[in-house]
XYZ file of C-alpha atoms in Angstrom:
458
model
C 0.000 0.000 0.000
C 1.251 3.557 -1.126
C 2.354 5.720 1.982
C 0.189 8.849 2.900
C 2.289 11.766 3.380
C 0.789 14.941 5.069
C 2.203 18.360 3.588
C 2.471 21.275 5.842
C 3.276 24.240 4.312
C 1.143 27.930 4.158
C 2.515 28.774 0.470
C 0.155 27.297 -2.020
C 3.021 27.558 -4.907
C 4.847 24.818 -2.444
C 2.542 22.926 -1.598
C 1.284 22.401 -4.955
C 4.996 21.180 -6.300
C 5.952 18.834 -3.623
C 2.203 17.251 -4.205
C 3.014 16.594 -7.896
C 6.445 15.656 -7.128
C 5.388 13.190 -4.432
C 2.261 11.846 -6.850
C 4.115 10.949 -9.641
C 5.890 8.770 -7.249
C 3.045 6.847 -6.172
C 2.614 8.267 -3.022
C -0.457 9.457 -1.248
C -0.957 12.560 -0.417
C -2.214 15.097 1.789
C -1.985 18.471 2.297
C -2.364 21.465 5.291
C -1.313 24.989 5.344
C -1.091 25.950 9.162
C 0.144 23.840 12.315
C -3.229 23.472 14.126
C -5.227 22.042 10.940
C -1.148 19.411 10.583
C -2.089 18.747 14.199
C -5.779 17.379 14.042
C -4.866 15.619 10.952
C -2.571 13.363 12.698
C -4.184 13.190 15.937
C -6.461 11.447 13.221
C -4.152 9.097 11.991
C -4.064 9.601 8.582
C -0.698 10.162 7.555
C 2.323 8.010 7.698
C 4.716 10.527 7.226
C 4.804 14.701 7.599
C 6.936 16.763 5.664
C 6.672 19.824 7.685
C 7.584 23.599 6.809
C 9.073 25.913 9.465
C 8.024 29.420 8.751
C 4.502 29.187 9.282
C 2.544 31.969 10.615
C 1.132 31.254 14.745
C 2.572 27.988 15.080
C 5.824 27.377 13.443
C 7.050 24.101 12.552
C 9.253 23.488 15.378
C 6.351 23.834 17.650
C 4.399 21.289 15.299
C 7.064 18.865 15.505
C 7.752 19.299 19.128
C 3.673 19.016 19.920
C 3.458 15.643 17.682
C 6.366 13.667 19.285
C 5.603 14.721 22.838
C 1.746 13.539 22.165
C 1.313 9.406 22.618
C -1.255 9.146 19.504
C 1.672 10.488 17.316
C 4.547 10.225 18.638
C 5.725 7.501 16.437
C 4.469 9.185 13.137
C 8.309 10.284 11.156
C 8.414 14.419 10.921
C 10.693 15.697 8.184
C 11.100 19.342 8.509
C 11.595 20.998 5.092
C 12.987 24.674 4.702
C 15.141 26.923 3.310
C 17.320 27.551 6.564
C 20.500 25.762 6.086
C 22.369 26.464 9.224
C 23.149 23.938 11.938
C 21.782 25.345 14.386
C 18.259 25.812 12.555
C 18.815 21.744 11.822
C 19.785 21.393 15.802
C 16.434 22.781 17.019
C 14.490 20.680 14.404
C 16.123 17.848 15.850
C 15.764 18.637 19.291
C 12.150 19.279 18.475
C 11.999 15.069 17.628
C 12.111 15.855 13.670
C 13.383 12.237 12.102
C 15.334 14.381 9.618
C 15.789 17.921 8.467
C 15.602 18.389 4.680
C 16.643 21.708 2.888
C 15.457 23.742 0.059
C 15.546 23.813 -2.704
C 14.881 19.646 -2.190
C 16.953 17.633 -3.763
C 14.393 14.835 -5.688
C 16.293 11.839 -4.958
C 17.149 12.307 -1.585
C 13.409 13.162 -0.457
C 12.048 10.622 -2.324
C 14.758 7.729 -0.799
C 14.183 9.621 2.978
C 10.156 9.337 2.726
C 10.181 5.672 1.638
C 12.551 5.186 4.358
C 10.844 6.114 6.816
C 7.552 5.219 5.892
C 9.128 1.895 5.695
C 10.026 2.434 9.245
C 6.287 3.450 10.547
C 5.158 0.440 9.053
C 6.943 -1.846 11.004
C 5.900 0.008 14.292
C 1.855 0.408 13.951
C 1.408 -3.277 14.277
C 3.416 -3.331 17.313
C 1.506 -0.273 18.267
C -2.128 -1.371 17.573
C -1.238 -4.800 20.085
C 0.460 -2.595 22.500
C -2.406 -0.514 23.012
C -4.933 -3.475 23.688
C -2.934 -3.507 26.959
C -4.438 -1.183 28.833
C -7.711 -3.558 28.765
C -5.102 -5.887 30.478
C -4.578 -3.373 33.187
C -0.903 -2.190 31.936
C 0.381 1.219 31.952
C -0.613 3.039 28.871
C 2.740 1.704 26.458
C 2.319 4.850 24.395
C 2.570 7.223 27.216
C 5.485 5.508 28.492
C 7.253 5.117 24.778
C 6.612 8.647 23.952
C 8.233 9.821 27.051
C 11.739 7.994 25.647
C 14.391 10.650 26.418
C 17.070 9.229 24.142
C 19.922 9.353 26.110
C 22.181 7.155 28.209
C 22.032 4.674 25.024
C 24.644 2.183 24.054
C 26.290 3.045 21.288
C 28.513 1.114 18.600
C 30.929 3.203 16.504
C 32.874 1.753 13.419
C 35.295 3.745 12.567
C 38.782 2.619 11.927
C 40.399 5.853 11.792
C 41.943 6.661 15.456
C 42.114 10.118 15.216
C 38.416 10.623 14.233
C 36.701 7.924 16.230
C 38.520 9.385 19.315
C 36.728 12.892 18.239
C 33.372 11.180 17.701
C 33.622 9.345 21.031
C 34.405 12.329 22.893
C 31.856 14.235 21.728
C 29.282 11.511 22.513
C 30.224 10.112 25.384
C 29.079 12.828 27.606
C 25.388 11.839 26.866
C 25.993 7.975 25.862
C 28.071 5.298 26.615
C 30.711 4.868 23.514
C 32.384 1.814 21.588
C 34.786 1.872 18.949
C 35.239 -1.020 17.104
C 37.616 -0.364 13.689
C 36.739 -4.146 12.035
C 33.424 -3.898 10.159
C 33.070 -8.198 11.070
C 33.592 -7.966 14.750
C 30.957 -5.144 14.453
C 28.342 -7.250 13.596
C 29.153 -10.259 15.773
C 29.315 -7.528 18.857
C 26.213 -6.175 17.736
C 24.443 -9.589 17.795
C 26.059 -9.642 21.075
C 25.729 -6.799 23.255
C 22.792 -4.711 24.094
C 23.324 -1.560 21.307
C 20.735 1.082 20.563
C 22.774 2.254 17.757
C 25.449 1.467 15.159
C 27.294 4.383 13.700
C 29.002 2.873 10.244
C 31.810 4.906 8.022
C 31.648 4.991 5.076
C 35.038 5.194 4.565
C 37.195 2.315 6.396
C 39.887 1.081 4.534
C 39.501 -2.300 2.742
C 35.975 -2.964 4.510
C 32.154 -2.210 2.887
C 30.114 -0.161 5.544
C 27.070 -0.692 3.366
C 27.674 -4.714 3.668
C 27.640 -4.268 7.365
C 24.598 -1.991 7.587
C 22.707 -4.924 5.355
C 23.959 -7.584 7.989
C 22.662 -5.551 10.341
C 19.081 -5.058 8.923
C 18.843 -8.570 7.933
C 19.380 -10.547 10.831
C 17.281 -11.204 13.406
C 19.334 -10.571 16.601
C 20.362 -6.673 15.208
C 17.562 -5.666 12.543
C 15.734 -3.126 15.446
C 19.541 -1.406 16.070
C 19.542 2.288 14.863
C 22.229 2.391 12.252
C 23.437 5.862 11.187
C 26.049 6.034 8.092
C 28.944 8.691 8.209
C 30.360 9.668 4.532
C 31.720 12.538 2.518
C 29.354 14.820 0.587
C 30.433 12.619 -2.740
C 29.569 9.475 -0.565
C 26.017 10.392 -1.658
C 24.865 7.755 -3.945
C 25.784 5.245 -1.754
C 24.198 7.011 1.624
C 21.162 7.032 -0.550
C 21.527 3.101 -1.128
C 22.387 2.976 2.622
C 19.024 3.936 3.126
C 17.365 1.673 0.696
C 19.259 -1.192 2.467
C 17.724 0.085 5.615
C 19.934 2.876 7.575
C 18.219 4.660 9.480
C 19.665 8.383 9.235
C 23.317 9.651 8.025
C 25.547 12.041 8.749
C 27.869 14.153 6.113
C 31.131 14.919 6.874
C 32.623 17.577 8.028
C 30.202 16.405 10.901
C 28.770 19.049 13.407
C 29.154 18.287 17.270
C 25.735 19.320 17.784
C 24.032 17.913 14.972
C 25.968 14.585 15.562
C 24.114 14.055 19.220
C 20.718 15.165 18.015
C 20.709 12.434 15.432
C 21.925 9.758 17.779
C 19.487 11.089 20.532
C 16.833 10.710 17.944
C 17.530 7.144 16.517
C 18.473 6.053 20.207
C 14.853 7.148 20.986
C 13.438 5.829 17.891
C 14.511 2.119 18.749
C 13.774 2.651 22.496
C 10.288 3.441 21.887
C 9.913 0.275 19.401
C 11.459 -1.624 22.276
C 8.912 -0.250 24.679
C 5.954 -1.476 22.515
C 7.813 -4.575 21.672
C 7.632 -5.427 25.424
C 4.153 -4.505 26.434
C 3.052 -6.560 23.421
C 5.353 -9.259 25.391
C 3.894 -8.682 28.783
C 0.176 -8.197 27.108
C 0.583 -11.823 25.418
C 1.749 -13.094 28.767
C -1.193 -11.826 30.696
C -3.522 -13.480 28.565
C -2.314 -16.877 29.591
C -0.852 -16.189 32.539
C -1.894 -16.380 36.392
C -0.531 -12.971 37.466
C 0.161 -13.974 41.421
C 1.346 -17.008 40.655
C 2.878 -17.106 37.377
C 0.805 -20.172 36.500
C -0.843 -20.718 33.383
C -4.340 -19.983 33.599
C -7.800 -21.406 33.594
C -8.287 -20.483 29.740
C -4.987 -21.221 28.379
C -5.371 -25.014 30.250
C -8.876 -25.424 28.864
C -7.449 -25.110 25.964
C -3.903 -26.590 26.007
C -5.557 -29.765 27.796
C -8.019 -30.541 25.045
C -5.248 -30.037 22.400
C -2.756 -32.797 25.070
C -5.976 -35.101 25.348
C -6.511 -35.411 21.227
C -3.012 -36.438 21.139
C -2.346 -38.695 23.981
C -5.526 -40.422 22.139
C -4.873 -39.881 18.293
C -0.895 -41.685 19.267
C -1.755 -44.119 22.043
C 0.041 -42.482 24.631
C -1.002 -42.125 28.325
C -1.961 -38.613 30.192
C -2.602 -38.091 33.408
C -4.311 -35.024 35.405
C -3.716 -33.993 39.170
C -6.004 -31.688 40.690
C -4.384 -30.039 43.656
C -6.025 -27.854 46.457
C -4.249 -25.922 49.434
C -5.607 -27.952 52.603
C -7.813 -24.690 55.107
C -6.563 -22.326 52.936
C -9.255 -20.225 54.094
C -8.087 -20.615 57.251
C -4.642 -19.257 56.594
C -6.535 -15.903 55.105
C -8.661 -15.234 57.789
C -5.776 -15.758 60.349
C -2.678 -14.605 59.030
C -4.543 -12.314 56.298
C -4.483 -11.913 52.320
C -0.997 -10.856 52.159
C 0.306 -14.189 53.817
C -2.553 -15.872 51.759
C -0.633 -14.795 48.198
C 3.072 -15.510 49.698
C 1.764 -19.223 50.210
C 0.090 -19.202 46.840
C 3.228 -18.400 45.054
C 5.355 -20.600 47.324
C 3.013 -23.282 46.757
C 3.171 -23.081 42.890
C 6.956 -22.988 43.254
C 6.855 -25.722 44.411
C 4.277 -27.660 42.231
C 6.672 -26.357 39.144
C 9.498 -27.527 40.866
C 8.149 -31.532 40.681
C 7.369 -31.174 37.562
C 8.613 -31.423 33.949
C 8.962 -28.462 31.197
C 6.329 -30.665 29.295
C 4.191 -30.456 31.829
C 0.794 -28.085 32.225
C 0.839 -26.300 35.519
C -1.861 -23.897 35.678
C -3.871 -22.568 38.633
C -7.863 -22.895 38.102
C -8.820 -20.271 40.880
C -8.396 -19.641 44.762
C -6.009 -22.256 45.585
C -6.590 -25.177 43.134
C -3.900 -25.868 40.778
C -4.236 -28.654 37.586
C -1.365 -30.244 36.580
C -1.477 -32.097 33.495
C 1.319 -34.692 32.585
C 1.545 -36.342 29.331
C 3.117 -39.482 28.538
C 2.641 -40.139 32.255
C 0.542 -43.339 33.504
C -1.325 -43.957 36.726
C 1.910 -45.056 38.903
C 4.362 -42.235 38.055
C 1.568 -39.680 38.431
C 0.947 -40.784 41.508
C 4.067 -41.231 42.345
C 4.517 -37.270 41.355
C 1.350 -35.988 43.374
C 3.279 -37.779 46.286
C 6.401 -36.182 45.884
C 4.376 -32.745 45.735
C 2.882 -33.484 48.700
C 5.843 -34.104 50.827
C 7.602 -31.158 49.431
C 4.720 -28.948 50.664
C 4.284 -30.801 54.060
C 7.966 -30.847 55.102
C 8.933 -27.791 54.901
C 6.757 -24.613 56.455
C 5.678 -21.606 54.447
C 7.222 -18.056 54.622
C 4.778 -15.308 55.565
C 5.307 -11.294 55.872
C 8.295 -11.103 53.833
C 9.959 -13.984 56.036
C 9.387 -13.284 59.745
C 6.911 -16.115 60.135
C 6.535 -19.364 59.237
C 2.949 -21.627 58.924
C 2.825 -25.369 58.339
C 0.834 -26.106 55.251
C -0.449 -29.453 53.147
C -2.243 -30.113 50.114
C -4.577 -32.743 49.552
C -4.377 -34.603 44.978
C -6.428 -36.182 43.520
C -5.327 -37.725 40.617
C -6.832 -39.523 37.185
C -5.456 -40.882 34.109
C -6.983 -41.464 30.284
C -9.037 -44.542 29.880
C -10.172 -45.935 26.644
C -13.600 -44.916 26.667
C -13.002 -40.895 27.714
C -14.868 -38.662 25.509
C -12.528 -35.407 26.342
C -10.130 -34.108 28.714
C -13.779 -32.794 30.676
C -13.798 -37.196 31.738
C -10.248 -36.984 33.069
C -10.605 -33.736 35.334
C -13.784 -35.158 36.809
C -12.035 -38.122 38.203
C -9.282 -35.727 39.103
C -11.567 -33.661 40.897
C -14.092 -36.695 42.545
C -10.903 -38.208 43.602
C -9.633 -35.027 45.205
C -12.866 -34.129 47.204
C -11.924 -38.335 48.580
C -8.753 -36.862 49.745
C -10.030 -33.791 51.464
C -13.289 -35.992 53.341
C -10.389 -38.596 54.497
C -8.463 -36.036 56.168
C -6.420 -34.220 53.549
C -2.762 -34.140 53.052
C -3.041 -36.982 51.288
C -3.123 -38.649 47.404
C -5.813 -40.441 46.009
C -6.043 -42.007 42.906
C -9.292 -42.604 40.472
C -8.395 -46.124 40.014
C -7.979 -46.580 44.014
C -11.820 -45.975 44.414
């Protein structure tokens, strides 16, 4: 699908030539003349990329910029601002703003067109992460867009290849007062240290001696361990065909030399931020999944991922022959240990407990807790002995040794009373094997709990 790029700009005449310039392309396009009209347009999610002009009457287009990336809803949207001001410092506050790039006029065709694919490219990749992320604040998380937009930048771990000492030694020093700094002069070390390490961003020359930056900037993007890794290109102003490739490959930004101080850290602090706030929704999206089938107290499956999990480890066990076994486990007056020693002590035992359960049990095994203080494990390719024989083991692990409570001042006996059931021939679904489970566990609790009892054994 052709990316929709929003042009702000309050002269007609320019707005009108970028549009043609940008249709004939294939792109889509869109267009606003002021900063308010730029600012309700994203807010509505309709572009994928802003190409925004700075003189603007009321709101210039630092403001804009500065508004969108410090706003959750479009903070990941890429702002390219696009004037005639040519000075570093007027590219220095466009890039302190959050601009992804600072683009002056009159525009050179190429390197627009390359920079707006690029970084449409680049919002791509993030808006699925972003549409999951946000479904987590129906989970309860913290709001991952209000945490990702408020990315600072700094503090990031960066990789420099350069193999020039005199200029990496400039580059690091200038750097290193906002980031921690690595120099690493051999373009193949680069990448395996990449891989490696934990790098926000790879700053490549363009220029080592016998080595192919651009090679290493396509390792980079193309394997799995280093593809979300910033990577910045440094080259001479006649370096810029193969920048421009650089950026088809997949760079991120680059840099021409000779390279301003300033403009060097805003472009670092900007792709530092960049992969920080993809890591951010990366991780919710993480945490998110992991809520969904996960017992948050104990860290336990839960009751809908087993209902499902078991009926997929029943078909099996019966489709290859193979024998499955359920134990339905329940904390013996675990009521008793609320009301007495209160909630708090109620959860430590919970977790202890399941602790516990996972540490009798297999990786293959499905531990999950069904509510209160009933946990199911299901074992397959287990038969009727060793499951009991596991339930057992369970139970003297929880009997023999008393539970922590209040952050381990006191300690409080506690048992558990199994019951425990395995596959027969004629069971319909996994529903057959838990109600033994559970018939045989209500035996174990009316003969005086802390005890095993087996389906078979009635």
């Amino acid at each position: 699908m052709s990316a929709r790029v929003l042009i702000v700009d309050d002269v007609p005449a320019n707005l009108k030539l970028l549009e043609a310039k940008l249709s004939a392309e294939y792109f889509d396009v869109l267009t606003a003349t002021s900063g308010p009209d730029a600012l309700a347009i994203c807010e509505r999610g309709e572009p994928d990329i802003v190409l925004l002009d700075v003189m603007m009457p009321g709101m210039n287009g630092f403001e804009v910029c500065r508004r969108l990336k410090s706003t959750p809803v479009t903070a990941h949207i890429p702002v390219v601002i696009v004037t005639a001001l040519d000075q570093p410092r007027d590219r220095l506050q466009g890039l302190d703003a959050g601009a992804d790039d600072f683009l002056t006029k009159p525009l050179d065709d190429v390197a627009l067109f390359a920079r707006v694919r690029s970084l449409s490219r680049l919002k791509s990749m993030t808006d699925e992460l972003r549409n999951r992320a946000a479904a987590s604040r129906r989970l309860g998380i913290a709001d991952p867009l209000v945490a990702a937009a408020a990315e600072t930048g700094l503090n990031g771990r960066v990789l420099l290849v350069e193999d020039r000492v005199s200029v990496a030694e400039r580059l690091q020093s200038a750097l290193s007062a906002f980031h921690l700094v690595e120099v690493e002069p051999d373009s193949q070390r680069a990448a395996v240290r990449a891989a490696e390490e934990d790098v926000d961003a790879v700053l490549i020359s363009l220029d080592l001696q016998g080595q192919d930056g651009l090679r290493l900037c396509s390792q980079l993007r193309s394997l799995d361990r280093t593809r979300d890794i910033s990577v910045l290109l440094m080259g001479e102003a006649e370096d810029r065909g193969r920048i421009l490739r650089g950026l088809d490959i997949g760079a991120h930004d680059f840099l021409i030399r000779p390279i301003d101080r300033n403009e060097l850290l805003a472009r670092v602090r900007t792709q530092v931020r960049r992969k920080r706030f993809t890591d951010r929704l990366r991780d919710s999206l993480q945490s998110s999944m992991e809520m969904a089938v996960l017992d948050q107290l104990t860290g336990l499956h839960n009751r809908r991922f087993m209902d499902t999990r078991l009926a997929a480890m029943f078909d099996e066990s019966a489709l290859r022959a193979r024998a499955l076994s359920v134990m339905v486990l329940d904390v013996d007056h675990f009521k008793v240990v609320n009301d007495s020693w209160g909630h708090d002590a109620g959860d430590e035992v919970l977790k202890e407990f399941a602790d516990r359960v996972r540490a009798c049990t297999r990786g293959i095994d499905l531990v999950a807790r069904m509510g209160g203080e009933e946990v199911v494990v299901v074992l397959p390719e287990t038969g009727p002995k060793a499951a009991y024989a596991v339930a057992e083991r369970i139970r003297e692990r929880v009997e023999n040794t008393p539970f922590a409570i209040y952050n381990n001042s006191r300690e409080i006996p506690v048992t558990v009373s199994i019951g425990v059931a395995s596959r027969k021939a004629g069971d319909a679904s996994s529903a057959d094997i838990v109600k033994r489970a559970d018939d045989a566990l209500y035996r174990a609790k009316a003969s005086g709990r802390n005890r095993v009892i087996a389906a078979n054994a009635a």
